[in-house]
């Protein structure tokens, strides 16, 4: 009887080990994998980070564009009217922050917009001759359709006052500001509804 009990105990342990190994080797579902591969920076339908957005339009340089935002029904609604007789842009930006995104591939936004081209902005502590440098990447939208758009960090280029620079490269470990611009050199009304902002990791498909 003692031998049988010992034999049963070892068999049970072996079986448990096999089951555990199988569980560890089981691929994650798509939803589980996505949760591991993204970092939610903010959503507008829950209590995630409030970045205290503010508006900056081209009137700071004598332009005539109008723009602003409102947060309602789980969305940040960025809207206004661009006028190219001047700077031709409108933007919203976060208050200073500090985020390390060096483990990620880029920024992912969920939007519903108007078919115009928008620009995502990042800032670090980088400067050129004492002036703050911004990093821009353009993205296109589909009119009246909700889209999830990935903006790789490799798409961002340094610029100062609208002029592209040759460096320095974006340091994603030192993100100090997020921003959203419309600066597509077109006149007229615009509206973009922003539902969420995430950082994502690009994974290779099996």
XYZ file of C-alpha atoms in Angstrom:
206
model
C 0.000 0.000 0.000
C 2.815 2.376 0.841
C 4.456 1.690 -2.515
C 1.214 2.364 -4.359
C 0.754 5.666 -2.521
C 4.260 6.790 -3.377
C 3.795 5.739 -7.000
C 0.483 7.643 -7.205
C 2.119 10.762 -5.712
C 4.911 10.760 -8.300
C 2.443 10.171 -11.127
C 0.308 13.067 -9.969
C 3.309 15.378 -9.802
C 4.376 14.294 -13.291
C 0.875 14.893 -14.653
C 0.694 18.338 -13.022
C 4.064 19.206 -14.511
C 2.900 18.222 -17.994
C -0.278 20.296 -17.636
C 1.676 23.317 -16.378
C 4.143 23.040 -19.262
C 1.263 22.871 -21.738
C -0.306 25.985 -20.230
C 2.976 27.877 -20.408
C 3.411 26.910 -24.055
C -0.139 27.827 -25.071
C -0.112 30.989 -27.235
C -1.880 34.031 -25.836
C -5.196 34.986 -27.350
C -5.270 38.113 -29.512
C -6.815 40.186 -26.726
C -4.318 38.956 -24.116
C -1.405 39.617 -26.463
C -2.654 43.102 -27.264
C -2.881 43.957 -23.569
C 0.778 43.006 -23.112
C 1.924 44.843 -26.237
C 0.338 48.233 -25.504
C 0.548 50.872 -22.798
C -2.527 53.040 -22.327
C -1.394 56.643 -22.003
C -4.877 58.083 -21.747
C -8.484 57.336 -22.595
C -11.286 59.831 -22.356
C -13.957 57.438 -21.117
C -12.310 56.383 -17.850
C -10.081 57.604 -15.045
C -6.749 57.160 -16.851
C -4.148 59.908 -16.914
C -5.403 63.473 -17.320
C -2.753 65.338 -19.290
C -4.329 68.798 -18.837
C -4.477 69.777 -22.502
C -4.256 73.368 -23.676
C -4.713 75.140 -27.025
C -2.047 76.829 -29.124
C -3.120 78.324 -32.456
C -1.241 80.281 -35.098
C -2.316 83.593 -33.558
C 0.902 83.338 -31.522
C 2.608 84.301 -34.794
C -0.069 86.577 -36.224
C -2.197 83.873 -37.878
C -5.979 83.721 -38.187
C -6.810 80.066 -37.572
C -9.252 79.099 -34.850
C -9.275 75.899 -32.855
C -10.080 74.368 -29.518
C -11.214 71.185 -27.831
C -13.936 69.743 -25.661
C -14.020 66.461 -23.747
C -17.434 64.829 -23.928
C -18.938 61.319 -24.118
C -15.563 59.599 -23.837
C -13.901 61.649 -26.567
C -11.638 64.651 -26.917
C -13.107 66.688 -29.778
C -10.486 68.862 -31.485
C -12.161 71.254 -33.920
C -11.956 74.664 -35.517
C -11.109 76.384 -38.776
C -7.708 76.770 -40.426
C -6.706 79.869 -42.358
C -3.531 79.731 -44.420
C -3.341 83.525 -44.534
C -0.902 83.389 -41.647
C 0.486 80.382 -39.804
C -2.249 78.020 -40.989
C -2.311 75.726 -37.960
C -4.178 74.865 -34.799
C -2.949 72.567 -32.041
C -3.608 71.105 -28.631
C -0.790 70.093 -26.323
C -0.302 68.541 -22.915
C 1.158 70.236 -19.911
C 4.751 69.109 -19.169
C 5.063 65.441 -18.292
C 7.733 62.757 -18.163
C 7.255 59.392 -19.870
C 9.752 56.704 -20.840
C 8.532 54.983 -24.020
C 11.868 53.484 -25.039
C 10.442 49.947 -24.826
C 7.762 50.732 -27.415
C 7.573 51.048 -31.196
C 5.303 54.060 -31.547
C 2.087 55.883 -30.710
C -1.344 54.380 -31.437
C -4.399 56.630 -31.605
C -8.061 55.819 -32.056
C -9.792 58.627 -33.926
C -12.825 59.595 -35.957
C -12.064 62.520 -38.231
C -12.806 64.341 -41.468
C -10.343 62.985 -44.017
C -7.753 65.712 -43.471
C -4.106 65.166 -42.585
C -3.077 65.724 -38.973
C 0.274 65.783 -37.202
C 1.270 64.099 -33.955
C 3.863 65.918 -31.889
C 6.344 64.747 -29.270
C 8.794 66.793 -27.261
C 11.836 65.887 -25.200
C 14.362 68.186 -23.600
C 16.135 68.602 -26.947
C 16.936 72.151 -28.027
C 18.579 73.956 -30.921
C 20.368 77.192 -30.031
C 18.341 77.514 -26.850
C 14.981 76.879 -28.541
C 12.737 73.903 -27.874
C 12.660 71.292 -30.658
C 9.491 69.354 -31.484
C 9.225 66.015 -33.274
C 6.431 65.643 -35.819
C 4.843 62.772 -37.719
C 1.921 63.210 -40.114
C -1.012 60.812 -40.358
C -4.013 60.701 -42.666
C -7.607 60.136 -41.569
C -10.734 58.730 -43.207
C -13.788 60.954 -43.374
C -16.470 59.985 -40.856
C -14.837 56.646 -40.046
C -13.333 55.448 -36.782
C -9.732 54.322 -37.287
C -6.913 52.956 -35.158
C -3.703 54.514 -36.465
C -0.147 53.466 -35.614
C 2.523 56.174 -35.802
C 6.001 54.597 -35.510
C 8.653 56.570 -33.661
C 10.829 56.172 -36.763
C 8.386 58.452 -38.642
C 9.041 61.419 -36.345
C 11.405 64.139 -37.542
C 12.838 67.086 -35.580
C 11.532 70.543 -36.468
C 11.684 74.074 -35.174
C 9.001 76.625 -36.042
C 7.865 74.533 -38.997
C 11.344 73.967 -40.440
C 12.708 70.431 -40.609
C 16.050 69.868 -38.875
C 18.761 67.276 -39.453
C 18.833 66.242 -35.777
C 18.980 65.323 -32.997
C 17.149 62.002 -33.124
C 14.076 61.459 -30.973
C 14.934 60.145 -27.495
C 11.836 58.140 -26.601
C 13.021 57.643 -23.022
C 12.568 61.368 -22.326
C 9.086 62.302 -23.598
C 7.992 65.580 -21.995
C 4.973 66.571 -24.102
C 2.334 65.162 -26.448
C 0.559 67.270 -29.028
C -1.917 67.132 -31.902
C -1.724 69.568 -34.826
C -3.596 70.297 -37.991
C -1.119 71.893 -40.388
C -1.988 70.543 -43.825
C -1.783 73.891 -45.654
C -5.533 73.910 -46.347
C -8.266 76.381 -45.433
C -11.514 75.335 -43.832
C -13.219 73.605 -40.924
C -11.747 70.559 -39.223
C -12.825 68.084 -36.573
C -11.040 65.114 -35.058
C -12.486 62.986 -32.262
C -9.784 61.336 -30.184
C -10.821 58.300 -28.123
C -7.513 56.942 -26.826
C -3.737 57.274 -26.954
C -1.480 54.269 -26.431
C 2.127 53.251 -26.912
C 2.470 49.985 -28.801
C 5.056 47.305 -29.457
C 5.234 45.905 -32.962
C 5.214 42.118 -32.769
C 6.261 39.761 -35.522
C 3.512 37.568 -36.898
C 4.202 33.809 -36.675
